[in-house]
Each structure stands twice: as C-alpha cells, then as structure tokens.
Amino acid sequence: MAVELYLDLFSQPCRSVFMFAKKNNIPFEFKKVSLMDGEHYGDDFGKISIIRKVPALRDGDFCLSESIAIMVYLAEKFQTPDFWYPADLQQRARVNEYLSWQHTAIRMQGSKMFWLRLMIPKMIGMEVPKEKMDGALEDLNNSLNLIEEKFLQDRPFIVGDQMSLADLVAIVEIMQPLGAGLDVFDGRPKLSAWRDRVRTFIGEELFDEAHQNILGAQEGMKQIDPSKLELFKPKILRLFL
Amino acid sequence: MELYLDLVSPPCRAVYLFAEALKIPFEFKLVDLSAGQQYSEEFGKLSVVKKVPVLKDGSFVLTESTAILEYLVQKCSVADHWFPADLQQRARVNEYLSWQHLNLRSHCSKVFLLRTLYPFVMGSEVPKEKMDAAVEDMKQSLNLLEDKFLQNKPFIVGNKISLADVVAMVEIMQPLGTGVDGFQGRPKLMAWRDRVKKELGEKLFDKTHEAVLNSSGLQQKMQNNSELQKLKPLFIKYFR
C-alpha cells in the first residue's frame, strides 16, 4: 500500500512535502483536503489527524502530522540523498536550526501577510487597519533580512553548496505573500538568486506545479463563495487581529 | 562548551535540564533577559537573532533549543529513548517538537507575557478579552497535548521519557507563577508531570524553575531596571 499524503497546495507546508516526495520519486497517493471547503474539519479527516491540519501522512496504520516530521520520516524510510538532511553533526544542526526558527518567524509572518492582504479583505470583507498592516510588513521584512544575513549569507543554499530541507521549507513560506500580490523578492537580489537556484534544483516544472494554486489565489478568490469562510472567522480574527 | 541561558526562558530550561540531567559538561553563561542583555552589542556578535538559548562549541555557534538538544543527543552518547532511532518513534518526537512552536509554546508564553510584560510595556493591565482569549488558546493546546500527544501513555512517545516531554513541560510551567495553572483539573497531566520530574530529578527540576515561578520578583526587577525601560519599544511587537 502506498503512502498517503493528505494535502492542499494552498498550504505552504503541503507544498514542501509535495515537492520533496515528487523530487525523490517517492510513491504516494495524493489525498486532496480542500481547506476552503473546510474538509479538514470533516469526520474523514478527523480519523487521520485530530489536529485537523495539513499536511498529514498515513503509512499503513501509522498517521503523522507536521511537515517537518513527515519529510524527515520519508527521508529516512526511502533513504533519500544525504544533502536533504545531512548526517554530519554541524550541517544537520544548521538545518534543524532553520527548521525550528522559521515556525514563529517567516512562516507566521508570510501567512499573516497573505491573510491580511487578500483573505481578510476579499473573503471576510473586513478592512485591515493600516497600523496592523505596517506592523506585519515590518515583521516580515525583519525575517527576510535575517534569512539573508544569518541563514543564507554568501552561500548558494542555507547549509552550503547543496539544497536541504531548510531551503525547501523556506521557499514555500517566502512564496506565500506573492499569492496576495506582495513581491517579497523585489529589491532583494540575493534572495531572488537563491529562489532561482532552488527552483532549478527542484525542477522548474515541479516547482511551478506546486505553486500554481497559491499564485492564482487572487483570481481564484473571485470565484469562491465568501460564505465558506464564515467558519474560520473567529479563529482568523483572534489569530491576526 | 558554552550555553548562553536565562532560566526564565522555557527553551533555556529545556536545554539546561537536559544537559544537567545527562551530566553533559558545559559553562553556564547568563544572558539576563529582564535586564535586556539579549540586546547588548556583545551578545549580538554571538547571535544576530538576539535570543536565548545559544550553544557555542569551539567556534560553532548554534541557536534554537530543539536544534541544540538534537546536537547534544547526536554528539554525546545518550540513551536511545531521548531521541529514539526507531523510525516511527522518532517521527513522534519530531511531530511534537514541530507542533509545539505555534501551539503549546506560543500559547503558554503569550499568557506569561500578558501577565508580566504587558503591564510593563503598555503601562496598564491587560484587557480582559485579550487575557481570556489567550487562556482559551492555552486550554486548547493542553487538550491536544492530552488527547493526541499523551493519550494513555506514560510519556509522549511511550514508556520512556524523550526530548518531547522536556520541551512540553517547561512551557506549561511558564505561566504557573502568574497564577495560570495548566495542570489544574488535569490529573493526567499532573501524573505525567510527576513522572517527568522524577526522570529528570526533582531537585534539579525545582531549582531550574525557581526564577520563573517568582513572578512578582521578576516584575520588580524589570521595573527597577533602567536599561530595560529604554527597550520598551522593542517589546511592543509581542502584543501586536
């Protein structure tokens, strides 16, 4: 039985897992969980994960959530090339360091920007106070600065000459605000060059396939029934406002 | 090996508890957060992120407690159960360590910060609505800790303690001194806490948590510190 991956490519961590599995030719069954339709709150998905988030993995009886845990599990199980999660003590530490830092930094801020710029105004119809927007942008820029100054520096990739899980996890988060029309690469040649290297390393077709939904979000929003998001309103308000 | 720590910080406590319990030799370098030392020029040279904990092993400098813990596990030969080699068990530890950043850690810290830092930075008590929302989030995380991560097992991964339990425990302890007791009404969590304390060493555990449990002492310290007063604008971001 093939591994099942429960994914929605609107979600950044789902994109990392998707690209990782495809790039490494790991056989899996793509199980779509539509976040817009609230499928992650359904009974079926509840049996996979009571955390009710994507991505999730099912391998026989074993169910696992959290993209980082999933990718490390797949890396080990399918013996993917060392550079993804190096065995070397210090290199692995550098990957772990990025994977840890990013949760409350770029991941949170990229997501927030996507919601503040697109989802909240367009879907929920709320005006976002300028102060909130400015604060969010400042935080996002601080994270992007740190990515360039601490994590990348003058290296081609975060850990060195080769791509690792760190770059894979970083790129999907940095791409998220683009879906809301904010080009974070503008004025950042170092970051742009890194993005190009990452896209080449992963494979342009695969990278673009993974990002098709998010980059089409602004258009896609026009067709979605706003009443669907009523479900998420209280949570979003608490999360972002 | 040097560990730059302030035991008021939960991730610092996790690293400290682990290193001490496993008798890993290190030099304790205090970075006094309530004096704003994380923003000093000197500390900035060590780590541009300006956070604790930080590990310095020769010329190798590493931030992020979970990365530090895994580094120590890999470098020093510790018993397997701390970070099991078994594929599925390791995945369970990784799953917890990943989930906790934006859930238990974030929610418990928020409650703590609202109780201790908010009045200092904003000059007023935290609005009831904000406090209630933070406590509710913490409750949801604790529910998930019990229902998904612990279930009926003695420890998160199974019969033995792992990094996951240490990292979880220090976060629940954080708001305790401010009057928000995450263990209250949760006998399963209390029993787990007692097991974890026993594994790490009760004296060590209590000593490690002394500073953070003295909430009024902390607030006094902050009020009296002129350096910290200057740094107020930097702390506003926690509340936006």
CSV table of C-alpha atoms in Angstrom, one decimal:
chain,number,residue,atom,x,y,z
A,1,MET,CA,0.0,0.0,0.0
A,2,ALA,CA,1.4,3.4,-1.0
A,3,VAL,CA,1.9,6.1,1.5
A,4,GLU,CA,-1.0,8.6,1.5
A,5,LEU,CA,-0.3,12.3,1.7
A,6,TYR,CA,-3.2,14.5,2.7
A,7,LEU,CA,-2.5,17.8,1.1
A,8,ASP,CA,-3.9,21.2,-0.1
A,9,LEU,CA,-1.3,23.1,-2.1
A,10,PHE,CA,-2.6,26.4,-0.9
A,11,SER,CA,-0.8,25.4,2.3
A,12,GLN,CA,2.9,26.1,2.5
A,13,PRO,CA,4.0,23.0,4.4
A,14,CYS,CA,1.9,20.9,2.0
A,15,ARG,CA,3.9,22.3,-0.9
A,16,SER,CA,7.2,21.3,0.8
A,17,VAL,CA,6.1,17.8,1.4
A,18,PHE,CA,4.6,17.5,-2.2
A,19,MET,CA,7.9,18.7,-3.8
A,20,PHE,CA,10.0,16.6,-1.6
A,21,ALA,CA,8.1,13.4,-2.3
A,22,LYS,CA,7.9,14.1,-6.1
A,23,LYS,CA,11.5,15.1,-6.4
A,24,ASN,CA,12.6,12.0,-4.7
A,25,ASN,CA,10.3,9.8,-6.7
A,26,ILE,CA,8.6,8.6,-3.5
A,27,PRO,CA,5.4,6.8,-4.5
A,28,PHE,CA,2.4,8.3,-2.8
A,29,GLU,CA,-1.3,8.8,-3.2
A,30,PHE,CA,-2.3,12.4,-3.2
A,31,LYS,CA,-5.4,12.9,-1.0
A,32,LYS,CA,-6.8,16.3,-1.5
A,33,VAL,CA,-8.1,18.1,1.6
A,34,SER,CA,-9.8,21.3,0.5
A,35,LEU,CA,-9.2,23.9,3.2
A,36,MET,CA,-11.5,26.4,1.5
A,37,ASP,CA,-14.3,23.8,1.8
A,38,GLY,CA,-13.5,23.1,5.4
A,39,GLU,CA,-12.7,19.5,4.6
A,40,HIS,CA,-10.1,19.4,7.4
A,41,TYR,CA,-12.9,19.7,9.9
A,42,GLY,CA,-14.8,16.7,8.4
A,43,ASP,CA,-15.2,13.3,10.0
A,44,ASP,CA,-13.0,11.5,7.5
A,45,PHE,CA,-10.0,13.7,8.0
A,46,GLY,CA,-10.6,13.6,11.8
A,47,LYS,CA,-9.7,10.0,11.7
A,48,ILE,CA,-6.3,10.8,10.1
A,49,SER,CA,-5.5,13.7,12.4
A,50,ILE,CA,-7.3,15.3,15.4
A,51,ILE,CA,-5.1,18.3,15.0
A,52,ARG,CA,-7.0,18.9,11.8
A,53,LYS,CA,-4.2,20.4,9.8
A,54,VAL,CA,-2.5,19.6,6.6
A,55,PRO,CA,-0.2,18.0,5.6
A,56,ALA,CA,-0.8,14.6,7.1
A,57,LEU,CA,0.7,11.3,6.2
A,58,ARG,CA,-0.7,7.8,6.5
A,59,ASP,CA,1.6,4.8,6.1
A,60,GLY,CA,-0.4,1.7,6.8
A,61,ASP,CA,-1.6,2.2,10.4
A,62,PHE,CA,0.8,5.0,11.1
A,63,CYS,CA,-0.6,8.5,10.9
A,64,LEU,CA,1.7,11.5,11.2
A,65,SER,CA,1.2,15.3,11.1
A,66,GLU,CA,3.7,18.2,10.8
A,67,SER,CA,5.5,18.7,7.5
A,68,ILE,CA,9.0,18.6,9.0
A,69,ALA,CA,8.3,15.3,10.8
A,70,ILE,CA,6.8,13.9,7.6
A,71,MET,CA,9.7,14.8,5.4
A,72,VAL,CA,12.3,13.5,7.9
A,73,TYR,CA,10.3,10.3,8.1
A,74,LEU,CA,10.1,10.0,4.3
A,75,ALA,CA,13.8,10.8,4.0
A,76,GLU,CA,14.7,8.0,6.4
A,77,LYS,CA,12.3,5.5,5.1
A,78,PHE,CA,13.1,6.0,1.4
A,79,GLN,CA,16.8,6.7,2.0
A,80,THR,CA,16.8,9.9,0.1
A,81,PRO,CA,20.2,11.5,-0.7
A,82,ASP,CA,22.2,12.8,2.3
A,83,PHE,CA,22.1,16.5,1.3
A,84,TRP,CA,18.4,16.8,2.2
A,85,TYR,CA,19.0,16.1,5.9
A,86,PRO,CA,22.8,15.7,6.3
A,87,ALA,CA,24.1,13.1,8.7
A,88,ASP,CA,27.1,15.4,9.5
A,89,LEU,CA,26.6,16.8,13.0
A,90,GLN,CA,27.1,20.5,12.3
A,91,GLN,CA,25.3,20.5,9.0
A,92,ARG,CA,22.3,18.8,10.4
A,93,ALA,CA,22.3,21.2,13.3
A,94,ARG,CA,22.1,24.1,10.8
A,95,VAL,CA,19.1,22.5,9.0
A,96,ASN,CA,17.4,21.9,12.4
A,97,GLU,CA,18.2,25.5,13.4
A,98,TYR,CA,16.4,26.9,10.4
A,99,LEU,CA,13.5,24.5,10.6
A,100,SER,CA,13.0,25.5,14.2
A,101,TRP,CA,13.4,29.3,13.8
A,102,GLN,CA,11.0,29.5,10.8
A,103,HIS,CA,7.8,28.5,12.6
A,104,THR,CA,7.4,31.7,14.6
A,105,ALA,CA,9.2,33.9,12.1
A,106,ILE,CA,8.8,33.7,8.3
A,107,ARG,CA,6.0,31.0,8.5
A,108,MET,CA,3.8,33.1,10.8
A,109,GLN,CA,4.6,36.4,9.0
A,110,GLY,CA,4.2,35.1,5.5
A,111,SER,CA,0.9,33.5,6.4
A,112,LYS,CA,-0.3,36.7,8.2
A,113,MET,CA,0.5,38.8,5.2
A,114,PHE,CA,-1.4,36.5,2.9
A,115,TRP,CA,-4.5,36.7,5.2
A,116,LEU,CA,-4.2,40.5,5.9
A,117,ARG,CA,-3.7,41.4,2.2
A,118,LEU,CA,-6.1,39.0,0.5
A,119,MET,CA,-8.2,36.7,2.6
A,120,ILE,CA,-9.5,39.1,5.2
A,121,PRO,CA,-10.4,42.0,2.9
A,122,LYS,CA,-11.7,39.9,0.0
A,123,MET,CA,-13.3,37.0,1.7
A,124,ILE,CA,-14.4,38.3,5.1
A,125,GLY,CA,-14.9,41.8,3.8
A,126,MET,CA,-13.1,43.4,6.7
A,127,GLU,CA,-10.8,46.4,6.4
A,128,VAL,CA,-7.4,45.9,7.9
A,129,PRO,CA,-6.2,48.8,10.0
A,130,LYS,CA,-3.1,50.5,8.4
A,131,GLU,CA,-1.2,50.1,11.7
A,132,LYS,CA,-1.7,46.3,11.6
A,133,MET,CA,-0.6,46.1,8.0
A,134,ASP,CA,2.5,48.2,8.6
A,135,GLY,CA,3.4,46.1,11.7
A,136,ALA,CA,3.0,42.9,9.7
A,137,LEU,CA,5.1,44.2,6.9
A,138,GLU,CA,7.9,45.3,9.2
A,139,ASP,CA,8.0,41.9,10.9
A,140,LEU,CA,8.0,40.1,7.6
A,141,ASN,CA,10.9,42.3,6.4
A,142,ASN,CA,12.8,41.6,9.5
A,143,SER,CA,12.5,37.9,8.9
A,144,LEU,CA,13.6,38.2,5.3
A,145,ASN,CA,16.6,40.2,6.4
A,146,LEU,CA,17.5,37.5,8.9
A,147,ILE,CA,17.2,34.9,6.2
A,148,GLU,CA,19.6,36.8,4.0
A,149,GLU,CA,22.0,37.8,6.8
A,150,LYS,CA,22.1,34.8,9.0
A,151,PHE,CA,20.8,31.8,7.2
A,152,LEU,CA,22.0,32.4,3.6
A,153,GLN,CA,24.9,34.7,3.9
A,154,ASP,CA,27.2,34.1,0.9
A,155,ARG,CA,26.2,30.5,0.5
A,156,PRO,CA,24.3,29.2,-2.5
A,157,PHE,CA,21.9,27.4,-0.1
A,158,ILE,CA,21.2,27.6,3.6
A,159,VAL,CA,23.6,24.8,4.6
A,160,GLY,CA,26.1,25.1,1.8
A,161,ASP,CA,26.5,24.0,-1.8
A,162,GLN,CA,23.5,21.8,-1.9
A,163,MET,CA,19.9,22.2,-1.2
A,164,SER,CA,18.4,20.8,2.0
A,165,LEU,CA,15.0,20.6,3.8
A,166,ALA,CA,15.8,24.1,5.1
A,167,ASP,CA,15.6,25.6,1.6
A,168,LEU,CA,12.5,23.6,0.8
A,169,VAL,CA,10.7,24.8,3.9
A,170,ALA,CA,11.9,28.4,3.4
A,171,ILE,CA,10.9,28.8,-0.2
A,172,VAL,CA,7.3,27.8,0.2
A,173,GLU,CA,6.8,30.3,3.0
A,174,ILE,CA,8.5,33.1,1.1
A,175,MET,CA,6.3,32.4,-1.9
A,176,GLN,CA,3.1,32.8,0.1
A,177,PRO,CA,2.8,36.6,0.2
A,178,LEU,CA,3.2,36.6,-3.6
A,179,GLY,CA,-0.2,34.9,-3.7
A,180,ALA,CA,-1.6,38.1,-2.2
A,181,GLY,CA,0.3,40.3,-4.7
A,182,LEU,CA,3.2,41.2,-2.5
A,183,ASP,CA,6.5,40.6,-4.3
A,184,VAL,CA,9.0,40.0,-1.5
A,185,PHE,CA,11.8,39.3,-3.9
A,186,ASP,CA,11.6,42.9,-5.2
A,187,GLY,CA,14.7,44.8,-4.1
A,188,ARG,CA,16.3,41.6,-2.8
A,189,PRO,CA,18.7,40.3,-5.5
A,190,LYS,CA,20.4,37.8,-3.1
A,191,LEU,CA,17.0,36.2,-2.2
A,192,SER,CA,15.9,36.2,-5.9
A,193,ALA,CA,19.1,34.5,-7.0
A,194,TRP,CA,18.6,31.9,-4.2
A,195,ARG,CA,15.0,31.4,-5.3
A,196,ASP,CA,16.2,30.7,-8.9
A,197,ARG,CA,18.7,28.2,-7.7
A,198,VAL,CA,16.1,26.4,-5.6
A,199,ARG,CA,13.6,26.4,-8.4
A,200,THR,CA,16.3,24.9,-10.7
A,201,PHE,CA,17.3,22.3,-8.2
A,202,ILE,CA,13.8,21.1,-7.5
A,203,GLY,CA,12.9,21.3,-11.2
A,204,GLU,CA,11.0,24.3,-12.7
A,205,GLU,CA,8.0,22.2,-13.8
A,206,LEU,CA,7.6,20.7,-10.3
A,207,PHE,CA,8.1,24.0,-8.5
A,208,ASP,CA,5.6,25.8,-10.7
A,209,GLU,CA,3.1,22.9,-10.4
A,210,ALA,CA,3.3,23.1,-6.6
A,211,HIS,CA,2.8,26.9,-6.7
A,212,GLN,CA,0.1,27.1,-9.3
A,213,ASN,CA,-2.8,27.4,-6.7
A,214,ILE,CA,-1.3,30.0,-4.5
A,215,LEU,CA,-0.1,32.2,-7.3
A,216,GLY,CA,-3.6,32.0,-8.8
A,217,ALA,CA,-5.2,32.9,-5.4
A,218,GLN,CA,-6.1,36.5,-6.3
A,219,GLU,CA,-8.0,35.3,-9.4
A,220,GLY,CA,-9.4,32.2,-7.6
A,221,MET,CA,-10.8,34.4,-4.8
A,222,LYS,CA,-13.2,36.0,-7.3
A,223,GLN,CA,-14.9,32.6,-7.8
A,224,ILE,CA,-15.2,31.4,-4.3
A,225,ASP,CA,-18.3,31.7,-2.2
A,226,PRO,CA,-17.4,34.0,0.7
A,227,SER,CA,-19.9,32.4,3.0
A,228,LYS,CA,-17.4,29.4,3.2
A,229,LEU,CA,-15.1,31.5,5.3
A,230,GLU,CA,-17.7,32.3,7.9
A,231,LEU,CA,-16.5,29.1,9.6
A,232,PHE,CA,-13.0,30.5,10.0
A,233,LYS,CA,-13.9,34.0,11.0
A,234,PRO,CA,-13.5,33.8,14.8
A,235,LYS,CA,-10.2,32.0,14.6
A,236,ILE,CA,-8.8,34.3,12.0
A,237,LEU,CA,-9.8,37.4,13.9
A,238,ARG,CA,-8.1,36.0,17.0
A,239,LEU,CA,-5.0,35.0,15.1
A,240,PHE,CA,-4.5,38.2,13.2
A,241,LEU,CA,-6.4,41.0,14.8
B,1,MET,CA,31.1,24.1,25.5
B,2,GLU,CA,29.2,27.2,26.5
B,3,LEU,CA,25.4,27.5,26.9
B,4,TYR,CA,24.1,31.0,26.9
B,5,LEU,CA,20.9,30.9,29.0
B,6,ASP,CA,18.4,32.6,31.2
B,7,LEU,CA,16.2,30.2,33.1
B,8,VAL,CA,13.3,32.5,32.9
B,9,SER,CA,13.0,31.3,29.2
B,10,PRO,CA,11.4,27.9,28.7
B,11,PRO,CA,13.6,26.8,25.8
B,12,CYS,CA,16.6,27.6,28.0
B,13,ARG,CA,15.2,25.4,30.8
B,14,ALA,CA,14.7,22.5,28.4
B,15,VAL,CA,18.4,22.7,27.3
B,16,TYR,CA,19.6,23.2,30.9
B,17,LEU,CA,17.6,20.4,32.3
B,18,PHE,CA,18.7,18.0,29.6
B,19,ALA,CA,22.4,18.9,29.9
B,20,GLU,CA,22.3,18.7,33.7
B,21,ALA,CA,20.3,15.5,33.9
B,22,LEU,CA,22.7,13.8,31.5
B,23,LYS,CA,25.7,15.3,33.1
B,24,ILE,CA,26.9,17.0,29.9
B,25,PRO,CA,29.7,19.3,30.8
B,26,PHE,CA,29.1,23.0,29.9
B,27,GLU,CA,29.8,26.5,31.1
B,28,PHE,CA,26.6,28.4,32.0
B,29,LYS,CA,26.7,31.9,30.5
B,30,LEU,CA,24.0,34.1,31.9
B,31,VAL,CA,22.1,36.4,29.5
B,32,ASP,CA,19.8,38.4,31.8
B,33,LEU,CA,16.6,38.9,29.8
B,34,SER,CA,15.0,41.1,32.4
B,35,ALA,CA,18.0,43.4,32.1
B,36,GLY,CA,17.7,43.4,28.3
B,37,GLN,CA,21.1,41.7,27.9
B,38,GLN,CA,20.0,39.9,24.8
B,39,TYR,CA,20.1,43.3,23.0
B,40,SER,CA,23.7,44.0,24.1
B,41,GLU,CA,26.3,44.6,21.4
B,42,GLU,CA,28.4,41.7,22.7
B,43,PHE,CA,25.6,39.2,22.6
B,44,GLY,CA,24.7,40.5,19.1
B,45,LYS,CA,28.1,39.4,17.9
B,46,LEU,CA,27.4,35.9,19.1
B,47,SER,CA,23.9,35.7,17.7
B,48,VAL,CA,22.3,38.2,15.3
B,49,VAL,CA,18.9,36.7,16.2
B,50,LYS,CA,19.3,38.1,19.8
B,51,LYS,CA,17.6,35.2,21.5
B,52,VAL,CA,18.4,32.5,24.0
B,53,PRO,CA,19.4,29.7,24.3
B,54,VAL,CA,22.7,29.7,22.3
B,55,LEU,CA,25.3,27.0,22.2
B,56,LYS,CA,28.9,27.7,21.5
B,57,ASP,CA,31.1,24.6,20.9
B,58,GLY,CA,34.5,25.7,19.9
B,59,SER,CA,33.8,28.1,17.0
B,60,PHE,CA,30.5,26.5,16.2
B,61,VAL,CA,27.6,28.7,17.4
B,62,LEU,CA,24.1,27.3,17.3
B,63,THR,CA,20.7,28.8,18.2
B,64,GLU,CA,17.2,27.2,18.6
B,65,SER,CA,16.7,24.9,21.6
B,66,THR,CA,15.4,22.0,19.6
B,67,ALA,CA,18.4,22.1,17.3
B,68,ILE,CA,20.7,22.4,20.4
B,69,LEU,CA,19.0,19.4,22.0
B,70,GLU,CA,19.4,17.3,18.9
B,71,TYR,CA,23.0,18.4,18.6
B,72,LEU,CA,23.7,17.3,22.1
B,73,VAL,CA,22.0,14.0,21.6
B,74,GLN,CA,24.0,13.3,18.4
B,75,LYS,CA,27.3,14.5,19.9
B,76,CYS,CA,27.2,12.9,23.3
B,77,SER,CA,26.1,9.3,23.6
B,78,VAL,CA,22.8,9.5,25.3
B,79,ALA,CA,20.3,6.7,25.9
B,80,ASP,CA,18.2,6.0,22.9
B,81,HIS,CA,14.9,6.8,24.4
B,82,TRP,CA,15.7,10.6,24.5
B,83,PHE,CA,15.5,10.7,20.7
B,84,PRO,CA,14.8,7.1,19.5
B,85,ALA,CA,16.4,5.7,16.4
B,86,ASP,CA,13.2,3.8,15.6
B,87,LEU,CA,11.6,5.4,12.6
B,88,GLN,CA,8.1,5.8,13.9
B,89,GLN,CA,9.1,6.8,17.5
B,90,ARG,CA,11.5,9.4,16.2
B,91,ALA,CA,8.7,10.7,14.0
B,92,ARG,CA,6.5,11.1,17.0
B,93,VAL,CA,9.2,13.2,18.8
B,94,ASN,CA,9.7,15.3,15.7
B,95,GLU,CA,6.0,15.7,15.3
B,96,TYR,CA,5.7,17.1,18.8
B,97,LEU,CA,8.8,19.3,18.6
B,98,SER,CA,7.4,20.9,15.4
B,99,TRP,CA,3.8,21.3,16.5
B,100,GLN,CA,4.6,22.9,19.8
B,101,HIS,CA,6.2,26.1,18.4
B,102,LEU,CA,2.9,27.6,17.3
B,103,ASN,CA,0.8,25.8,19.8
B,104,LEU,CA,1.7,25.0,23.4
B,105,ARG,CA,4.8,27.1,23.4
B,106,SER,CA,3.2,30.1,21.8
B,107,HIS,CA,0.0,29.9,23.9
B,108,CYS,CA,1.7,29.4,27.3
B,109,SER,CA,4.3,32.2,26.5
B,110,LYS,CA,1.5,34.5,25.5
B,111,VAL,CA,-0.3,34.1,28.8
B,112,PHE,CA,3.0,34.6,30.7
B,113,LEU,CA,3.9,37.7,28.6
B,114,LEU,CA,0.4,39.2,29.0
B,115,ARG,CA,0.7,38.8,32.8
B,116,THR,CA,4.3,40.0,33.2
B,117,LEU,CA,5.5,42.1,30.3
B,118,TYR,CA,2.3,43.7,29.0
B,119,PRO,CA,1.8,45.9,32.1
B,120,PHE,CA,5.4,46.9,32.0
B,121,VAL,CA,5.4,47.8,28.3
B,122,MET,CA,1.9,49.2,27.8
B,123,GLY,CA,1.6,50.8,31.3
B,124,SER,CA,-1.8,49.2,32.0
B,125,GLU,CA,-3.3,45.8,32.9
B,126,VAL,CA,-4.1,43.6,30.0
B,127,PRO,CA,-7.7,43.9,28.7
B,128,LYS,CA,-9.9,41.0,30.0
B,129,GLU,CA,-10.9,40.0,26.4
B,130,LYS,CA,-7.3,39.6,25.4
B,131,MET,CA,-6.4,37.6,28.5
B,132,ASP,CA,-9.4,35.3,28.2
B,133,ALA,CA,-8.6,34.6,24.5
B,134,ALA,CA,-5.0,33.7,25.5
B,135,VAL,CA,-6.1,31.4,28.3
B,136,GLU,CA,-8.6,29.7,25.9
B,137,ASP,CA,-5.9,29.1,23.3
B,138,MET,CA,-3.7,27.6,26.1
B,139,LYS,CA,-6.5,25.4,27.1
B,140,GLN,CA,-7.0,24.1,23.5
B,141,SER,CA,-3.3,23.3,23.3
B,142,LEU,CA,-3.4,21.5,26.6
B,143,ASN,CA,-6.4,19.5,25.4
B,144,LEU,CA,-4.4,18.4,22.3
B,145,LEU,CA,-1.4,17.6,24.4
B,146,GLU,CA,-3.5,15.2,26.5
B,147,ASP,CA,-5.7,13.8,23.7
B,148,LYS,CA,-3.3,13.5,20.9
B,149,PHE,CA,0.3,13.5,22.2
B,150,LEU,CA,0.0,11.8,25.6
B,151,GLN,CA,-3.2,9.8,25.3
B,152,ASN,CA,-2.9,6.9,27.8
B,153,LYS,CA,0.9,6.6,27.6
B,154,PRO,CA,3.3,7.4,30.4
B,155,PHE,CA,5.2,9.7,28.2
B,156,ILE,CA,4.6,11.3,24.8
B,157,VAL,CA,6.4,8.6,22.8
B,158,GLY,CA,5.5,5.7,25.0
B,159,ASN,CA,7.0,4.1,28.1
B,160,LYS,CA,10.1,6.3,28.3
B,161,ILE,CA,10.8,10.0,28.5
B,162,SER,CA,12.1,11.8,25.4
B,163,LEU,CA,13.0,15.3,24.4
B,164,ALA,CA,9.3,15.9,23.6
B,165,ASP,CA,8.3,15.6,27.3
B,166,VAL,CA,11.1,18.0,28.5
B,167,VAL,CA,10.2,20.6,25.8
B,168,ALA,CA,6.5,20.3,26.7
B,169,MET,CA,6.9,20.5,30.4
B,170,VAL,CA,8.9,23.7,30.5
B,171,GLU,CA,6.2,25.5,28.5
B,172,ILE,CA,3.4,24.6,30.8
B,173,MET,CA,5.4,25.7,33.8
B,174,GLN,CA,5.9,29.2,32.3
B,175,PRO,CA,2.7,30.9,33.4
B,176,LEU,CA,2.3,29.0,36.6
B,177,GLY,CA,3.9,31.7,38.7
B,178,THR,CA,1.5,34.3,37.3
B,179,GLY,CA,-1.5,32.3,38.6
B,180,VAL,CA,-2.4,30.3,35.5
B,181,ASP,CA,-2.1,26.7,36.4
B,182,GLY,CA,-2.2,24.5,33.3
B,183,PHE,CA,-2.2,21.4,35.4
B,184,GLN,CA,-5.3,22.3,37.4
B,185,GLY,CA,-8.2,20.0,36.7
B,186,ARG,CA,-6.0,17.7,34.6
B,187,PRO,CA,-5.0,14.7,36.7
B,188,LYS,CA,-3.5,13.0,33.6
B,189,LEU,CA,-1.1,16.0,33.1
B,190,MET,CA,-0.3,16.1,36.8
B,191,ALA,CA,0.7,12.4,36.8
B,192,TRP,CA,2.8,13.0,33.7
B,193,ARG,CA,4.5,16.0,35.3
B,194,ASP,CA,5.4,13.9,38.3
B,195,ARG,CA,6.9,11.2,36.1
B,196,VAL,CA,8.9,13.7,34.1
B,197,LYS,CA,10.2,15.4,37.3
B,198,LYS,CA,11.2,12.0,38.7
B,199,GLU,CA,13.2,11.2,35.5
B,200,LEU,CA,15.0,14.5,35.4
B,201,GLY,CA,15.5,14.7,39.1
B,202,GLU,CA,13.1,16.6,41.4
B,203,LYS,CA,15.6,18.9,43.0
B,204,LEU,CA,17.1,19.8,39.6
B,205,PHE,CA,13.6,20.5,38.2
B,206,ASP,CA,12.6,22.7,41.1
B,207,LYS,CA,15.8,24.6,41.1
B,208,THR,CA,15.5,25.2,37.4
B,209,HIS,CA,12.0,26.7,37.7
B,210,GLU,CA,12.7,28.9,40.7
B,211,ALA,CA,13.2,32.1,38.9
B,212,VAL,CA,10.2,31.9,36.6
B,213,LEU,CA,7.9,30.9,39.4
B,214,ASN,CA,8.8,34.1,41.3
B,215,SER,CA,6.6,36.3,39.1
B,216,SER,CA,6.4,39.3,41.4
B,217,GLY,CA,10.2,39.2,41.8
B,218,LEU,CA,10.6,39.3,38.0
B,219,GLN,CA,8.2,42.2,37.6
B,220,GLN,CA,10.1,44.2,40.4
B,221,LYS,CA,13.3,43.5,38.6
B,222,MET,CA,12.0,44.8,35.3
B,223,GLN,CA,10.6,48.0,36.9
B,224,ASN,CA,13.9,48.8,38.6
B,225,ASN,CA,16.0,48.3,35.5
B,226,SER,CA,16.7,51.5,33.6
B,227,GLU,CA,18.2,49.6,30.6
B,228,LEU,CA,15.1,47.7,30.2
B,229,GLN,CA,12.9,50.8,30.3
B,230,LYS,CA,14.8,52.0,27.2
B,231,LEU,CA,14.0,48.8,25.4
B,232,LYS,CA,10.2,49.0,25.8
B,233,PRO,CA,9.5,49.9,22.2
B,234,LEU,CA,11.2,46.6,21.1
B,235,PHE,CA,8.8,44.6,23.3
B,236,ILE,CA,5.6,46.2,21.8
B,237,LYS,CA,5.8,43.8,18.8
B,238,TYR,CA,4.9,40.9,21.1
B,239,PHE,CA,1.5,42.5,21.6
B,240,ARG,CA,0.6,43.4,18.0
